[in-house]
């Protein structure tokens, strides 16, 4: 499992397929993918979508979106879907649904509810078959919401433990600036200022455009590495 982009340029309702362009798979030009496969893949990112539109058509877009234009409604709706799916699905799909429950709680600033939701998700993860198809070990590369939940509920050591696992066990080199950033904040909260600064400096060394890292270094009165 990994995050991957496909460009959708057509569909066929009679066959329930999308037509996509995919540079990753063999025969990716005009590649056919079923509606259900899209839904199954989309679930792993909490069914997030982004609308791109010209400013002069904003009113038309808001009309088409209806309640989806209200972030609070959209996040509550996503939470309802995630909670329902976490009770009915199994295996990796249940893991994603439970992870989405935590994500939606974070988006609603409900950190006290998000943290145990992620605990349940990681318990499900631990029971998945330990291979690349069934255990989505890359998920923290793309979605850092558990860090938010644990940090804002004061579970700083859990932030560090999760970051350590992500940096050391899921990638060949510890080059994920977001994980370094959250580990830095947790280290600072636990009194390890030197460790925090080192992580922040490494985060902006890896990605000079990583503004959150620079902002924290400026707050601490320290420059980049």
mmCIF file of C-alpha atoms in Angstrom, residues 14-225:
data_model
loop_
_atom_site.group_PDB
_atom_site.id
_atom_site.type_symbol
_atom_site.label_atom_id
_atom_site.label_comp_id
_atom_site.label_asym_id
_atom_site.label_seq_id
_atom_site.Cartn_x
_atom_site.Cartn_y
_atom_site.Cartn_z
ATOM 1 C CA UNK A 14 -22.599 1.380 -17.914
ATOM 2 C CA UNK A 15 -19.421 -0.480 -16.899
ATOM 3 C CA UNK A 16 -18.936 1.436 -13.628
ATOM 4 C CA UNK A 17 -15.353 2.345 -14.485
ATOM 5 C CA UNK A 18 -13.152 5.420 -14.554
ATOM 6 C CA UNK A 19 -10.600 5.960 -17.315
ATOM 7 C CA UNK A 20 -7.317 7.163 -15.861
ATOM 8 C CA UNK A 21 -3.766 7.937 -16.901
ATOM 9 C CA UNK A 22 -1.232 6.223 -14.654
ATOM 10 C CA UNK A 23 2.530 6.409 -15.153
ATOM 11 C CA UNK A 24 3.215 3.893 -12.387
ATOM 12 C CA UNK A 25 1.529 0.763 -13.723
ATOM 13 C CA UNK A 26 2.300 -1.068 -16.948
ATOM 14 C CA UNK A 27 -0.255 -0.179 -19.602
ATOM 15 C CA UNK A 28 -1.242 2.886 -17.635
ATOM 16 C CA UNK A 29 -2.497 4.891 -20.605
ATOM 17 C CA UNK A 30 -6.316 4.920 -20.617
ATOM 18 C CA UNK A 31 -6.223 2.508 -17.706
ATOM 19 C CA UNK A 32 -9.611 1.237 -16.536
ATOM 20 C CA UNK A 33 -10.386 1.132 -12.840
ATOM 21 C CA UNK A 34 -13.712 0.229 -11.262
ATOM 22 C CA UNK A 35 -15.782 2.581 -9.159
ATOM 23 C CA UNK A 36 -15.443 0.160 -6.240
ATOM 24 C CA UNK A 37 -11.649 0.099 -6.502
ATOM 25 C CA UNK A 38 -11.645 3.898 -6.405
ATOM 26 C CA UNK A 39 -13.826 3.876 -3.289
ATOM 27 C CA UNK A 40 -11.612 1.273 -1.612
ATOM 28 C CA UNK A 41 -8.491 3.312 -2.352
ATOM 29 C CA UNK A 42 -10.142 6.609 -1.460
ATOM 30 C CA UNK A 43 -11.139 5.265 1.948
ATOM 31 C CA UNK A 44 -7.484 5.166 2.985
ATOM 32 C CA UNK A 45 -7.423 8.970 2.715
ATOM 33 C CA UNK A 46 -10.747 9.575 4.487
ATOM 34 C CA UNK A 47 -12.514 10.318 1.174
ATOM 35 C CA UNK A 48 -10.810 13.712 0.991
ATOM 36 C CA UNK A 49 -11.405 15.757 -2.142
ATOM 37 C CA UNK A 50 -10.300 19.187 -3.306
ATOM 38 C CA UNK A 51 -12.284 21.427 -5.640
ATOM 39 C CA UNK A 52 -10.337 23.641 -8.043
ATOM 40 C CA UNK A 53 -12.343 26.443 -9.629
ATOM 41 C CA UNK A 54 -11.992 29.987 -11.032
ATOM 42 C CA UNK A 55 -12.850 32.656 -8.495
ATOM 43 C CA UNK A 56 -15.599 34.106 -10.668
ATOM 44 C CA UNK A 57 -17.563 30.820 -10.375
ATOM 45 C CA UNK A 58 -17.404 30.548 -6.595
ATOM 46 C CA UNK A 59 -21.160 30.956 -6.093
ATOM 47 C CA UNK A 60 -21.883 28.231 -8.624
ATOM 48 C CA UNK A 61 -19.409 25.916 -6.901
ATOM 49 C CA UNK A 62 -20.939 26.568 -3.476
ATOM 50 C CA UNK A 63 -24.376 25.758 -4.867
ATOM 51 C CA UNK A 64 -23.158 22.477 -6.339
ATOM 52 C CA UNK A 65 -21.359 21.518 -3.118
ATOM 53 C CA UNK A 66 -24.327 22.267 -0.892
ATOM 54 C CA UNK A 67 -23.542 21.255 2.710
ATOM 55 C CA UNK A 68 -20.104 19.999 1.651
ATOM 56 C CA UNK A 69 -18.980 23.639 1.507
ATOM 57 C CA UNK A 70 -19.218 23.817 5.321
ATOM 58 C CA UNK A 71 -16.008 22.286 6.765
ATOM 59 C CA UNK A 72 -17.648 21.412 10.088
ATOM 60 C CA UNK A 73 -20.526 19.604 8.393
ATOM 61 C CA UNK A 74 -18.111 17.822 6.054
ATOM 62 C CA UNK A 75 -15.914 16.662 8.930
ATOM 63 C CA UNK A 76 -18.910 15.499 10.967
ATOM 64 C CA UNK A 77 -20.203 13.614 7.933
ATOM 65 C CA UNK A 78 -16.787 12.034 7.409
ATOM 66 C CA UNK A 79 -16.767 11.027 11.076
ATOM 67 C CA UNK A 80 -20.163 9.349 10.734
ATOM 68 C CA UNK A 81 -18.969 7.382 7.696
ATOM 69 C CA UNK A 82 -15.749 6.353 9.416
ATOM 70 C CA UNK A 83 -17.510 5.227 12.583
ATOM 71 C CA UNK A 84 -20.049 3.231 10.592
ATOM 72 C CA UNK A 85 -17.411 1.577 8.410
ATOM 73 C CA UNK A 86 -15.215 0.740 11.386
ATOM 74 C CA UNK A 87 -18.078 -1.380 12.727
ATOM 75 C CA UNK A 88 -18.876 -3.196 9.475
ATOM 76 C CA UNK A 89 -15.564 -3.679 7.645
ATOM 77 C CA UNK A 90 -12.720 -6.061 8.378
ATOM 78 C CA UNK A 91 -8.970 -6.289 7.846
ATOM 79 C CA UNK A 92 -7.127 -3.393 6.269
ATOM 80 C CA UNK A 93 -10.410 -1.636 5.383
ATOM 81 C CA UNK A 94 -11.428 -1.631 9.044
ATOM 82 C CA UNK A 95 -8.029 -0.210 9.952
ATOM 83 C CA UNK A 96 -8.474 2.665 7.506
ATOM 84 C CA UNK A 97 -12.003 3.320 8.763
ATOM 85 C CA UNK A 98 -10.782 3.459 12.366
ATOM 86 C CA UNK A 99 -7.837 5.667 11.358
ATOM 87 C CA UNK A 100 -10.319 7.950 9.569
ATOM 88 C CA UNK A 101 -12.333 8.167 12.777
ATOM 89 C CA UNK A 102 -9.283 9.605 14.513
ATOM 90 C CA UNK A 103 -8.549 11.904 11.581
ATOM 91 C CA UNK A 104 -12.054 13.345 11.591
ATOM 92 C CA UNK A 105 -11.900 13.931 15.340
ATOM 93 C CA UNK A 106 -8.630 15.843 14.842
ATOM 94 C CA UNK A 107 -10.183 17.935 12.070
ATOM 95 C CA UNK A 108 -12.974 18.772 14.517
ATOM 96 C CA UNK A 109 -10.356 19.642 17.198
ATOM 97 C CA UNK A 110 -11.657 16.750 19.318
ATOM 98 C CA UNK A 111 -8.236 15.534 20.356
ATOM 99 C CA UNK A 112 -9.432 13.649 23.442
ATOM 100 C CA UNK A 113 -11.631 11.515 21.186
ATOM 101 C CA UNK A 114 -9.039 11.265 18.433
ATOM 102 C CA UNK A 115 -6.287 9.738 20.579
ATOM 103 C CA UNK A 116 -8.181 6.575 21.629
ATOM 104 C CA UNK A 117 -9.514 6.240 18.078
ATOM 105 C CA UNK A 118 -5.943 6.070 16.810
ATOM 106 C CA UNK A 119 -5.080 3.639 19.600
ATOM 107 C CA UNK A 120 -7.783 1.328 18.274
ATOM 108 C CA UNK A 121 -6.530 1.802 14.715
ATOM 109 C CA UNK A 122 -2.972 0.863 15.635
ATOM 110 C CA UNK A 123 -4.235 -2.177 17.558
ATOM 111 C CA UNK A 124 -5.976 -3.294 14.368
ATOM 112 C CA UNK A 125 -2.784 -2.573 12.422
ATOM 113 C CA UNK A 126 -0.762 -4.814 14.736
ATOM 114 C CA UNK A 127 -3.048 -7.733 13.911
ATOM 115 C CA UNK A 128 -2.803 -7.350 10.127
ATOM 116 C CA UNK A 129 -0.637 -9.737 8.140
ATOM 117 C CA UNK A 130 2.850 -8.224 8.163
ATOM 118 C CA UNK A 131 3.386 -7.748 4.440
ATOM 119 C CA UNK A 132 3.299 -4.777 2.084
ATOM 120 C CA UNK A 133 -0.154 -5.600 0.732
ATOM 121 C CA UNK A 134 -1.931 -6.008 4.058
ATOM 122 C CA UNK A 135 -0.062 -3.723 6.456
ATOM 123 C CA UNK A 136 0.039 -0.072 5.275
ATOM 124 C CA UNK A 137 3.294 0.820 6.990
ATOM 125 C CA UNK A 138 3.704 3.983 4.893
ATOM 126 C CA UNK A 139 0.565 5.670 6.219
ATOM 127 C CA UNK A 140 2.449 8.073 8.509
ATOM 128 C CA UNK A 141 4.362 9.328 5.476
ATOM 129 C CA UNK A 142 1.146 10.906 4.234
ATOM 130 C CA UNK A 143 -1.119 11.422 7.241
ATOM 131 C CA UNK A 144 0.272 12.809 10.481
ATOM 132 C CA UNK A 145 -2.986 13.180 12.409
ATOM 133 C CA UNK A 146 -1.998 10.734 15.179
ATOM 134 C CA UNK A 147 0.823 13.109 16.137
ATOM 135 C CA UNK A 148 -1.726 15.894 16.580
ATOM 136 C CA UNK A 149 -3.977 13.706 18.706
ATOM 137 C CA UNK A 150 -1.245 12.422 20.990
ATOM 138 C CA UNK A 151 0.579 15.744 21.303
ATOM 139 C CA UNK A 152 -2.516 17.773 22.148
ATOM 140 C CA UNK A 153 -3.583 15.250 24.783
ATOM 141 C CA UNK A 154 -0.182 15.423 26.467
ATOM 142 C CA UNK A 155 0.953 11.983 25.321
ATOM 143 C CA UNK A 156 4.413 13.214 24.384
ATOM 144 C CA UNK A 157 6.206 9.898 24.773
ATOM 145 C CA UNK A 158 3.687 8.293 22.431
ATOM 146 C CA UNK A 159 4.498 10.981 19.860
ATOM 147 C CA UNK A 160 8.192 10.143 20.188
ATOM 148 C CA UNK A 161 7.588 6.401 20.022
ATOM 149 C CA UNK A 162 5.433 6.725 16.907
ATOM 150 C CA UNK A 163 7.941 9.048 15.241
ATOM 151 C CA UNK A 164 10.798 6.676 16.077
ATOM 152 C CA UNK A 165 8.916 3.778 14.512
ATOM 153 C CA UNK A 166 8.013 5.817 11.438
ATOM 154 C CA UNK A 167 11.544 7.137 10.917
ATOM 155 C CA UNK A 168 13.429 3.936 11.709
ATOM 156 C CA UNK A 169 11.173 1.081 10.630
ATOM 157 C CA UNK A 170 9.125 2.276 7.640
ATOM 158 C CA UNK A 171 11.711 3.967 5.428
ATOM 159 C CA UNK A 172 15.321 3.267 4.474
ATOM 160 C CA UNK A 173 16.553 6.613 5.874
ATOM 161 C CA UNK A 174 14.925 8.916 8.467
ATOM 162 C CA UNK A 175 13.989 11.630 5.984
ATOM 163 C CA UNK A 176 10.397 12.503 6.915
ATOM 164 C CA UNK A 177 10.409 16.106 8.046
ATOM 165 C CA UNK A 178 6.896 15.965 9.541
ATOM 166 C CA UNK A 179 7.849 13.113 11.877
ATOM 167 C CA UNK A 180 11.017 14.942 12.896
ATOM 168 C CA UNK A 181 8.948 18.060 13.564
ATOM 169 C CA UNK A 182 6.467 16.330 15.857
ATOM 170 C CA UNK A 183 9.188 14.425 17.642
ATOM 171 C CA UNK A 184 10.903 17.760 18.242
ATOM 172 C CA UNK A 185 7.798 19.279 19.812
ATOM 173 C CA UNK A 186 7.348 16.249 22.042
ATOM 174 C CA UNK A 187 11.009 16.266 23.050
ATOM 175 C CA UNK A 188 10.781 19.928 23.982
ATOM 176 C CA UNK A 189 7.647 19.245 26.035
ATOM 177 C CA UNK A 190 9.569 16.569 27.954
ATOM 178 C CA UNK A 191 12.531 18.875 28.579
ATOM 179 C CA UNK A 192 14.910 17.621 25.860
ATOM 180 C CA UNK A 193 15.577 20.973 24.209
ATOM 181 C CA UNK A 194 18.806 19.880 22.500
ATOM 182 C CA UNK A 195 17.059 16.889 20.941
ATOM 183 C CA UNK A 196 14.187 19.088 19.833
ATOM 184 C CA UNK A 197 16.497 21.601 18.162
ATOM 185 C CA UNK A 198 18.420 18.832 16.417
ATOM 186 C CA UNK A 199 15.199 17.381 14.999
ATOM 187 C CA UNK A 200 13.940 20.771 13.850
ATOM 188 C CA UNK A 201 17.243 21.588 12.192
ATOM 189 C CA UNK A 202 17.209 18.239 10.418
ATOM 190 C CA UNK A 203 13.642 18.836 9.231
ATOM 191 C CA UNK A 204 14.552 22.095 7.474
ATOM 192 C CA UNK A 205 17.801 20.639 6.154
ATOM 193 C CA UNK A 206 15.790 17.895 4.480
ATOM 194 C CA UNK A 207 13.206 20.368 3.209
ATOM 195 C CA UNK A 208 14.283 24.031 3.179
ATOM 196 C CA UNK A 209 10.675 24.964 2.346
ATOM 197 C CA UNK A 210 9.302 23.334 5.505
ATOM 198 C CA UNK A 211 7.868 26.468 7.110
ATOM 199 C CA UNK A 212 6.670 24.877 10.395
ATOM 200 C CA UNK A 213 10.229 23.800 11.176
ATOM 201 C CA UNK A 214 11.611 27.265 10.514
ATOM 202 C CA UNK A 215 8.853 28.848 12.616
ATOM 203 C CA UNK A 216 9.706 26.666 15.610
ATOM 204 C CA UNK A 217 13.416 27.369 15.248
ATOM 205 C CA UNK A 218 12.676 31.102 15.142
ATOM 206 C CA UNK A 219 10.541 30.772 18.272
ATOM 207 C CA UNK A 220 13.463 29.070 20.010
ATOM 208 C CA UNK A 221 15.904 31.693 18.730
ATOM 209 C CA UNK A 222 17.901 29.128 16.768
ATOM 210 C CA UNK A 223 18.893 28.975 13.099
ATOM 211 C CA UNK A 224 18.901 26.041 10.727
ATOM 212 C CA UNK A 225 21.396 23.220 10.899
#
